[in-house]
Amino acid sequence: MLRILMLGLLCSVLIGQGPVAEREAIERQFRTWLEQDLWPRAQQRGVSRTTFDAAFSVVTLNWNLPDLIPPGKQARTPKVQRQAEFGSPAKYFNRSSINWATSVGRQMQSRYASTLADVERKTGVPARIILAIWGRESGYGRVSIPHDVFEVLGTKGFMSTRAAYFTDELLAALEIAEAGHAPSGTMKSSWAGALGQPQFMPSSFLQYAVDGNGDGRADIWASEADTIASIGYYLARHGWNGERDWGFEVRLPAAVSCSLEGPDQGKPIREWVVMGIERASGKPFPDGELPRDGFLMLPAGRYGPAFIVTGNFYVLKDYNMSDLYALFVGHVGDRIAYSIGDFSEPWKPIDKLYRSDIAAMQRALETLGHDVGGADGLPGYKTRRSIGRWQIANGYQQTCFPDAQMKARLSD
């Protein structure tokens, strides 16, 4: 929520309040865009004029959304992004969120046991994983989803930094309305245009939303059965392997380099075991996992827990590209099903850094020949392992995570 508020504040700074006349002129341009640009494309997709007019009859531009560029304006990025402090991965796993998602997830597991079992049988996706995604995305349908999808996507399709993408999503939303999947008045979305309890973007809805209760509609707004079935179908279509787990917390010996992280450095799990990696629980890896590839995953480098993950972890990332999101889903799912506790290894304190600090480090590493995955100010696995390689090459303790000392050394 804080990130959304900060993005909204940035948007206000970028575009300013503007004179009323200017806003009114842009609103008129918006109506012209709807009529002359959007309507012909919607019509080609089979959207009726009745559906189109109903969608936009009361819609106006939402000036509070992030990343807007009104016609004739240019976005300005501050040189030092102090509004975007990089947060510790530990914040993603605050105890209240974990405990709530787990306890309510168990209630939902009991309440919808038959539906979950049916979807698991058809898709191979475990009930606990479906529940954890449902909980993370919409609090099992309890979180308010306040925005009109046509206002959000209309605004962002007309004047945002990714206008073409959001225009395509807007056209998909119109197709959904035309097909009558959503109950009247329920085409509500997030500030980014994601729909319903699974938070599908409209294009994902058209590909993956399914009817779970047999009423002929894929109602991800009001139907729990449709929501459960749609999440399971989405993961199955993205390659979930029902014979494998998502991953395991492990103990990473000091002798094993943290720079071995990444989905492109996998090896059979039995080889990780030979290197000295063990499950944090003390249990052996399942026999069926040993000959199959596992991947080292260290979301905080050596400042937090370590994991050997499977290909299913990266299927979870197809739902949301964040390592922490996928880890949250796997962990909460395990807590729902197996009554496990916290990670064995705690999240350690990290230095206070801004995204602009991390981006500067990434650019410095790039000049040294490292592939950091882009200077975006976020330490993904390519950045983390590049840091580890740089630390070893320069005689420093290998942590595979950015810190203030490294920032200073790279800027020398």
PDB file of C-alpha atoms in Angstrom, residues 179-389:
ATOM      1  CA  ALA A 179     -19.383 -11.990 -23.177  1.00  0.00           C
ATOM      2  CA  GLY A 180     -21.262 -11.279 -19.940  1.00  0.00           C
ATOM      3  CA  HIS A 181     -18.889 -13.092 -17.593  1.00  0.00           C
ATOM      4  CA  ALA A 182     -19.036 -10.449 -14.859  1.00  0.00           C
ATOM      5  CA  PRO A 183     -22.226  -9.787 -12.904  1.00  0.00           C
ATOM      6  CA  SER A 184     -23.680  -6.339 -13.544  1.00  0.00           C
ATOM      7  CA  GLY A 185     -21.622  -3.552 -11.978  1.00  0.00           C
ATOM      8  CA  THR A 186     -18.780  -5.789 -10.817  1.00  0.00           C
ATOM      9  CA  MET A 187     -16.056  -5.038 -13.369  1.00  0.00           C
ATOM     10  CA  LYS A 188     -13.813  -3.827 -10.578  1.00  0.00           C
ATOM     11  CA  SER A 189     -10.033  -3.874 -10.696  1.00  0.00           C
ATOM     12  CA  SER A 190      -6.867  -2.866  -8.910  1.00  0.00           C
ATOM     13  CA  TRP A 191      -5.115   0.420  -9.708  1.00  0.00           C
ATOM     14  CA  ALA A 192      -3.214  -1.531 -12.393  1.00  0.00           C
ATOM     15  CA  GLY A 193      -6.317  -3.055 -13.997  1.00  0.00           C
ATOM     16  CA  ALA A 194      -6.161  -6.551 -12.458  1.00  0.00           C
ATOM     17  CA  LEU A 195      -9.564  -8.189 -12.079  1.00  0.00           C
ATOM     18  CA  GLY A 196     -11.416 -10.122  -9.443  1.00  0.00           C
ATOM     19  CA  GLN A 197     -10.281 -12.442  -6.693  1.00  0.00           C
ATOM     20  CA  PRO A 198      -7.345 -13.990  -8.620  1.00  0.00           C
ATOM     21  CA  GLN A 199      -6.307 -10.524  -9.883  1.00  0.00           C
ATOM     22  CA  PHE A 200      -6.056 -11.529 -13.538  1.00  0.00           C
ATOM     23  CA  MET A 201      -5.261  -8.904 -16.106  1.00  0.00           C
ATOM     24  CA  PRO A 202      -8.075  -8.941 -18.715  1.00  0.00           C
ATOM     25  CA  SER A 203      -5.940 -10.735 -21.323  1.00  0.00           C
ATOM     26  CA  SER A 204      -5.149 -13.443 -18.756  1.00  0.00           C
ATOM     27  CA  PHE A 205      -8.851 -13.726 -17.964  1.00  0.00           C
ATOM     28  CA  LEU A 206      -9.628 -14.445 -21.604  1.00  0.00           C
ATOM     29  CA  GLN A 207      -6.970 -17.180 -21.711  1.00  0.00           C
ATOM     30  CA  TYR A 208      -7.207 -18.800 -18.296  1.00  0.00           C
ATOM     31  CA  ALA A 209     -10.454 -17.997 -16.445  1.00  0.00           C
ATOM     32  CA  VAL A 210     -12.718 -21.053 -16.295  1.00  0.00           C
ATOM     33  CA  ASP A 211     -16.148 -22.012 -15.049  1.00  0.00           C
ATOM     34  CA  GLY A 212     -15.723 -23.941 -11.817  1.00  0.00           C
ATOM     35  CA  ASN A 213     -19.338 -24.290 -10.728  1.00  0.00           C
ATOM     36  CA  GLY A 214     -21.007 -25.235 -13.996  1.00  0.00           C
ATOM     37  CA  ASP A 215     -23.169 -22.145 -14.485  1.00  0.00           C
ATOM     38  CA  GLY A 216     -21.646 -21.305 -17.875  1.00  0.00           C
ATOM     39  CA  ARG A 217     -19.715 -18.207 -16.739  1.00  0.00           C
ATOM     40  CA  ALA A 218     -16.206 -17.627 -15.440  1.00  0.00           C
ATOM     41  CA  ASP A 219     -17.120 -15.307 -12.576  1.00  0.00           C
ATOM     42  CA  ILE A 220     -13.858 -14.536 -10.753  1.00  0.00           C
ATOM     43  CA  TRP A 221     -15.552 -11.677  -8.876  1.00  0.00           C
ATOM     44  CA  ALA A 222     -18.255 -13.477  -6.911  1.00  0.00           C
ATOM     45  CA  SER A 223     -17.693 -17.213  -7.401  1.00  0.00           C
ATOM     46  CA  GLU A 224     -15.169 -18.948  -5.160  1.00  0.00           C
ATOM     47  CA  ALA A 225     -15.378 -22.100  -7.286  1.00  0.00           C
ATOM     48  CA  ASP A 226     -14.543 -20.175 -10.453  1.00  0.00           C
ATOM     49  CA  THR A 227     -11.708 -18.400  -8.661  1.00  0.00           C
ATOM     50  CA  ILE A 228     -10.165 -21.649  -7.408  1.00  0.00           C
ATOM     51  CA  ALA A 229     -10.512 -23.366 -10.776  1.00  0.00           C
ATOM     52  CA  SER A 230      -9.091 -20.385 -12.664  1.00  0.00           C
ATOM     53  CA  ILE A 231      -5.960 -20.169 -10.481  1.00  0.00           C
ATOM     54  CA  GLY A 232      -5.358 -23.897 -10.878  1.00  0.00           C
ATOM     55  CA  TYR A 233      -5.882 -23.770 -14.628  1.00  0.00           C
ATOM     56  CA  TYR A 234      -3.546 -20.766 -14.982  1.00  0.00           C
ATOM     57  CA  LEU A 235      -0.701 -22.577 -13.210  1.00  0.00           C
ATOM     58  CA  ALA A 236      -1.304 -25.812 -15.093  1.00  0.00           C
ATOM     59  CA  ARG A 237      -1.209 -24.002 -18.438  1.00  0.00           C
ATOM     60  CA  HIS A 238       2.074 -22.367 -17.402  1.00  0.00           C
ATOM     61  CA  GLY A 239       3.708 -25.730 -16.788  1.00  0.00           C
ATOM     62  CA  TRP A 240       3.100 -26.747 -13.178  1.00  0.00           C
ATOM     63  CA  ASN A 241       4.489 -30.258 -12.630  1.00  0.00           C
ATOM     64  CA  GLY A 242       2.189 -32.152 -10.287  1.00  0.00           C
ATOM     65  CA  GLU A 243       4.954 -34.637  -9.444  1.00  0.00           C
ATOM     66  CA  ARG A 244       7.208 -32.007  -7.891  1.00  0.00           C
ATOM     67  CA  ASP A 245       7.219 -29.616  -4.944  1.00  0.00           C
ATOM     68  CA  TRP A 246       7.942 -25.883  -5.347  1.00  0.00           C
ATOM     69  CA  GLY A 247      11.164 -25.934  -3.311  1.00  0.00           C
ATOM     70  CA  PHE A 248      12.874 -26.502   0.027  1.00  0.00           C
ATOM     71  CA  GLU A 249      14.586 -24.297   2.582  1.00  0.00           C
ATOM     72  CA  VAL A 250      18.209 -25.411   2.896  1.00  0.00           C
ATOM     73  CA  ARG A 251      21.386 -24.763   4.825  1.00  0.00           C
ATOM     74  CA  LEU A 252      24.013 -23.200   2.573  1.00  0.00           C
ATOM     75  CA  PRO A 253      27.551 -24.136   3.662  1.00  0.00           C
ATOM     76  CA  ALA A 254      30.180 -21.394   3.594  1.00  0.00           C
ATOM     77  CA  ALA A 255      32.101 -23.430   1.022  1.00  0.00           C
ATOM     78  CA  VAL A 256      29.255 -23.230  -1.505  1.00  0.00           C
ATOM     79  CA  SER A 257      29.355 -19.956  -3.422  1.00  0.00           C
ATOM     80  CA  CYS A 258      26.222 -17.859  -3.320  1.00  0.00           C
ATOM     81  CA  SER A 259      27.041 -16.822  -6.890  1.00  0.00           C
ATOM     82  CA  LEU A 260      25.693 -20.220  -8.025  1.00  0.00           C
ATOM     83  CA  GLU A 261      22.179 -18.820  -7.750  1.00  0.00           C
ATOM     84  CA  GLY A 262      19.807 -18.660 -10.684  1.00  0.00           C
ATOM     85  CA  PRO A 263      17.456 -20.590 -12.966  1.00  0.00           C
ATOM     86  CA  ASP A 264      20.254 -20.968 -15.530  1.00  0.00           C
ATOM     87  CA  GLN A 265      22.615 -22.712 -13.078  1.00  0.00           C
ATOM     88  CA  GLY A 266      20.498 -25.677 -12.087  1.00  0.00           C
ATOM     89  CA  LYS A 267      21.803 -29.149 -11.406  1.00  0.00           C
ATOM     90  CA  PRO A 268      20.309 -32.401 -10.123  1.00  0.00           C
ATOM     91  CA  ILE A 269      19.428 -32.028  -6.470  1.00  0.00           C
ATOM     92  CA  ARG A 270      21.655 -34.983  -5.600  1.00  0.00           C
ATOM     93  CA  GLU A 271      24.622 -32.889  -6.807  1.00  0.00           C
ATOM     94  CA  TRP A 272      23.683 -30.068  -4.449  1.00  0.00           C
ATOM     95  CA  VAL A 273      23.590 -32.674  -1.676  1.00  0.00           C
ATOM     96  CA  VAL A 274      27.095 -33.865  -2.580  1.00  0.00           C
ATOM     97  CA  MET A 275      28.246 -30.234  -2.257  1.00  0.00           C
ATOM     98  CA  GLY A 276      27.003 -30.230   1.337  1.00  0.00           C
ATOM     99  CA  ILE A 277      23.554 -28.636   0.992  1.00  0.00           C
ATOM    100  CA  GLU A 278      20.933 -30.114   3.329  1.00  0.00           C
ATOM    101  CA  ARG A 279      17.290 -29.336   3.995  1.00  0.00           C
ATOM    102  CA  ALA A 280      16.862 -26.915   6.896  1.00  0.00           C
ATOM    103  CA  SER A 281      14.247 -29.229   8.411  1.00  0.00           C
ATOM    104  CA  GLY A 282      16.808 -32.018   8.733  1.00  0.00           C
ATOM    105  CA  LYS A 283      14.685 -34.298   6.553  1.00  0.00           C
ATOM    106  CA  PRO A 284      16.204 -35.817   3.423  1.00  0.00           C
ATOM    107  CA  PHE A 285      15.118 -34.598   0.007  1.00  0.00           C
ATOM    108  CA  PRO A 286      12.375 -36.826  -1.419  1.00  0.00           C
ATOM    109  CA  ASP A 287      13.849 -39.639  -3.513  1.00  0.00           C
ATOM    110  CA  GLY A 288      11.889 -38.512  -6.550  1.00  0.00           C
ATOM    111  CA  GLU A 289      13.486 -35.049  -6.406  1.00  0.00           C
ATOM    112  CA  LEU A 290      17.117 -36.188  -6.239  1.00  0.00           C
ATOM    113  CA  PRO A 291      17.677 -36.862  -9.968  1.00  0.00           C
ATOM    114  CA  ARG A 292      15.768 -33.755 -11.039  1.00  0.00           C
ATOM    115  CA  ASP A 293      17.137 -30.242 -11.401  1.00  0.00           C
ATOM    116  CA  GLY A 294      17.047 -27.835  -8.500  1.00  0.00           C
ATOM    117  CA  PHE A 295      18.083 -24.193  -8.461  1.00  0.00           C
ATOM    118  CA  LEU A 296      19.745 -22.189  -5.701  1.00  0.00           C
ATOM    119  CA  MET A 297      17.616 -19.194  -4.686  1.00  0.00           C
ATOM    120  CA  LEU A 298      18.854 -16.555  -2.203  1.00  0.00           C
ATOM    121  CA  PRO A 299      16.439 -13.596  -2.072  1.00  0.00           C
ATOM    122  CA  ALA A 300      18.666 -11.756   0.421  1.00  0.00           C
ATOM    123  CA  GLY A 301      21.997 -13.328  -0.480  1.00  0.00           C
ATOM    124  CA  ARG A 302      23.631 -14.565   2.694  1.00  0.00           C
ATOM    125  CA  TYR A 303      21.535 -12.134   4.759  1.00  0.00           C
ATOM    126  CA  GLY A 304      18.560 -14.480   4.804  1.00  0.00           C
ATOM    127  CA  PRO A 305      17.276 -18.007   4.278  1.00  0.00           C
ATOM    128  CA  ALA A 306      18.460 -20.139   1.370  1.00  0.00           C
ATOM    129  CA  PHE A 307      16.398 -22.386  -0.886  1.00  0.00           C
ATOM    130  CA  ILE A 308      16.694 -25.066  -3.517  1.00  0.00           C
ATOM    131  CA  VAL A 309      13.688 -24.507  -5.757  1.00  0.00           C
ATOM    132  CA  THR A 310      12.215 -26.501  -8.628  1.00  0.00           C
ATOM    133  CA  GLY A 311      10.742 -25.479 -11.954  1.00  0.00           C
ATOM    134  CA  ASN A 312       7.413 -24.997 -10.178  1.00  0.00           C
ATOM    135  CA  PHE A 313       8.870 -21.995  -8.364  1.00  0.00           C
ATOM    136  CA  TYR A 314       9.327 -20.302 -11.724  1.00  0.00           C
ATOM    137  CA  VAL A 315       5.751 -21.192 -12.674  1.00  0.00           C
ATOM    138  CA  LEU A 316       4.700 -19.202  -9.602  1.00  0.00           C
ATOM    139  CA  LYS A 317       6.802 -16.351 -10.954  1.00  0.00           C
ATOM    140  CA  ASP A 318       4.724 -16.454 -14.135  1.00  0.00           C
ATOM    141  CA  TYR A 319       1.831 -15.382 -11.901  1.00  0.00           C
ATOM    142  CA  ASN A 320       3.896 -12.568 -10.400  1.00  0.00           C
ATOM    143  CA  MET A 321       7.506 -11.961 -11.412  1.00  0.00           C
ATOM    144  CA  SER A 322       8.747 -11.326  -7.866  1.00  0.00           C
ATOM    145  CA  ASP A 323      10.977 -13.923  -6.181  1.00  0.00           C
ATOM    146  CA  LEU A 324       9.464 -12.864  -2.869  1.00  0.00           C
ATOM    147  CA  TYR A 325       5.925 -13.343  -4.153  1.00  0.00           C
ATOM    148  CA  ALA A 326       6.681 -16.896  -5.275  1.00  0.00           C
ATOM    149  CA  LEU A 327       8.431 -17.623  -1.990  1.00  0.00           C
ATOM    150  CA  PHE A 328       5.500 -16.205   0.000  1.00  0.00           C
ATOM    151  CA  VAL A 329       3.058 -18.430  -1.882  1.00  0.00           C
ATOM    152  CA  GLY A 330       5.159 -21.564  -1.402  1.00  0.00           C
ATOM    153  CA  HIS A 331       5.773 -20.856   2.274  1.00  0.00           C
ATOM    154  CA  VAL A 332       2.172 -19.971   3.152  1.00  0.00           C
ATOM    155  CA  GLY A 333       0.949 -22.991   1.212  1.00  0.00           C
ATOM    156  CA  ASP A 334       3.253 -25.220   3.260  1.00  0.00           C
ATOM    157  CA  ARG A 335       2.072 -23.610   6.479  1.00  0.00           C
ATOM    158  CA  ILE A 336      -1.561 -24.204   5.522  1.00  0.00           C
ATOM    159  CA  ALA A 337      -0.999 -27.877   4.707  1.00  0.00           C
ATOM    160  CA  TYR A 338       1.796 -28.952   7.030  1.00  0.00           C
ATOM    161  CA  SER A 339       1.578 -26.625  10.056  1.00  0.00           C
ATOM    162  CA  ILE A 340       5.240 -25.635   9.732  1.00  0.00           C
ATOM    163  CA  GLY A 341       6.710 -22.581  11.438  1.00  0.00           C
ATOM    164  CA  ASP A 342       8.930 -19.726  10.312  1.00  0.00           C
ATOM    165  CA  PHE A 343      11.980 -20.155   8.130  1.00  0.00           C
ATOM    166  CA  SER A 344      14.857 -21.746  10.024  1.00  0.00           C
ATOM    167  CA  GLU A 345      17.307 -19.016   8.995  1.00  0.00           C
ATOM    168  CA  PRO A 346      16.250 -15.493  10.023  1.00  0.00           C
ATOM    169  CA  TRP A 347      16.305 -12.433   7.789  1.00  0.00           C
ATOM    170  CA  LYS A 348      19.325 -10.399   8.891  1.00  0.00           C
ATOM    171  CA  PRO A 349      19.456  -6.570   8.958  1.00  0.00           C
ATOM    172  CA  ILE A 350      20.564  -4.931   5.709  1.00  0.00           C
ATOM    173  CA  ASP A 351      22.014  -1.480   5.056  1.00  0.00           C
ATOM    174  CA  LYS A 352      19.668   1.375   4.218  1.00  0.00           C
ATOM    175  CA  LEU A 353      19.914   1.962   0.477  1.00  0.00           C
ATOM    176  CA  TYR A 354      17.816   3.708  -2.141  1.00  0.00           C
ATOM    177  CA  ARG A 355      16.942   2.187  -5.470  1.00  0.00           C
ATOM    178  CA  SER A 356      19.120   4.857  -7.072  1.00  0.00           C
ATOM    179  CA  ASP A 357      22.062   3.569  -4.982  1.00  0.00           C
ATOM    180  CA  ILE A 358      21.519   0.024  -6.188  1.00  0.00           C
ATOM    181  CA  ALA A 359      21.078   1.212  -9.790  1.00  0.00           C
ATOM    182  CA  ALA A 360      24.425   3.020  -9.539  1.00  0.00           C
ATOM    183  CA  MET A 361      26.072  -0.193  -8.313  1.00  0.00           C
ATOM    184  CA  GLN A 362      24.450  -2.114 -11.159  1.00  0.00           C
ATOM    185  CA  ARG A 363      25.795   0.342 -13.724  1.00  0.00           C
ATOM    186  CA  ALA A 364      29.273   0.115 -12.200  1.00  0.00           C
ATOM    187  CA  LEU A 365      29.154  -3.690 -12.355  1.00  0.00           C
ATOM    188  CA  GLU A 366      27.987  -3.511 -15.973  1.00  0.00           C
ATOM    189  CA  THR A 367      31.037  -1.440 -16.872  1.00  0.00           C
ATOM    190  CA  LEU A 368      33.148  -4.233 -15.361  1.00  0.00           C
ATOM    191  CA  GLY A 369      31.499  -6.783 -17.640  1.00  0.00           C
ATOM    192  CA  HIS A 370      28.867  -8.227 -15.321  1.00  0.00           C
ATOM    193  CA  ASP A 371      25.356  -9.114 -16.470  1.00  0.00           C
ATOM    194  CA  VAL A 372      23.172  -7.666 -13.710  1.00  0.00           C
ATOM    195  CA  GLY A 373      19.900  -7.975 -15.605  1.00  0.00           C
ATOM    196  CA  GLY A 374      19.528  -4.221 -16.086  1.00  0.00           C
ATOM    197  CA  ALA A 375      20.118  -1.189 -13.862  1.00  0.00           C
ATOM    198  CA  ASP A 376      16.612  -1.035 -12.386  1.00  0.00           C
ATOM    199  CA  GLY A 377      17.548  -0.521  -8.732  1.00  0.00           C
ATOM    200  CA  LEU A 378      16.233  -3.960  -7.735  1.00  0.00           C
ATOM    201  CA  PRO A 379      18.738  -6.672  -6.769  1.00  0.00           C
ATOM    202  CA  GLY A 380      17.427  -9.681  -8.697  1.00  0.00           C
ATOM    203  CA  TYR A 381      19.327 -12.925  -8.960  1.00  0.00           C
ATOM    204  CA  LYS A 382      21.621 -11.667 -11.740  1.00  0.00           C
ATOM    205  CA  THR A 383      22.590  -8.669  -9.644  1.00  0.00           C
ATOM    206  CA  ARG A 384      23.008 -10.752  -6.493  1.00  0.00           C
ATOM    207  CA  ARG A 385      25.341 -13.267  -8.077  1.00  0.00           C
ATOM    208  CA  SER A 386      27.261 -10.519  -9.923  1.00  0.00           C
ATOM    209  CA  ILE A 387      27.867  -8.900  -6.549  1.00  0.00           C
ATOM    210  CA  GLY A 388      29.128 -12.235  -5.226  1.00  0.00           C
ATOM    211  CA  ARG A 389      31.501 -12.679  -8.141  1.00  0.00           C
TER     212      ARG A 389
END
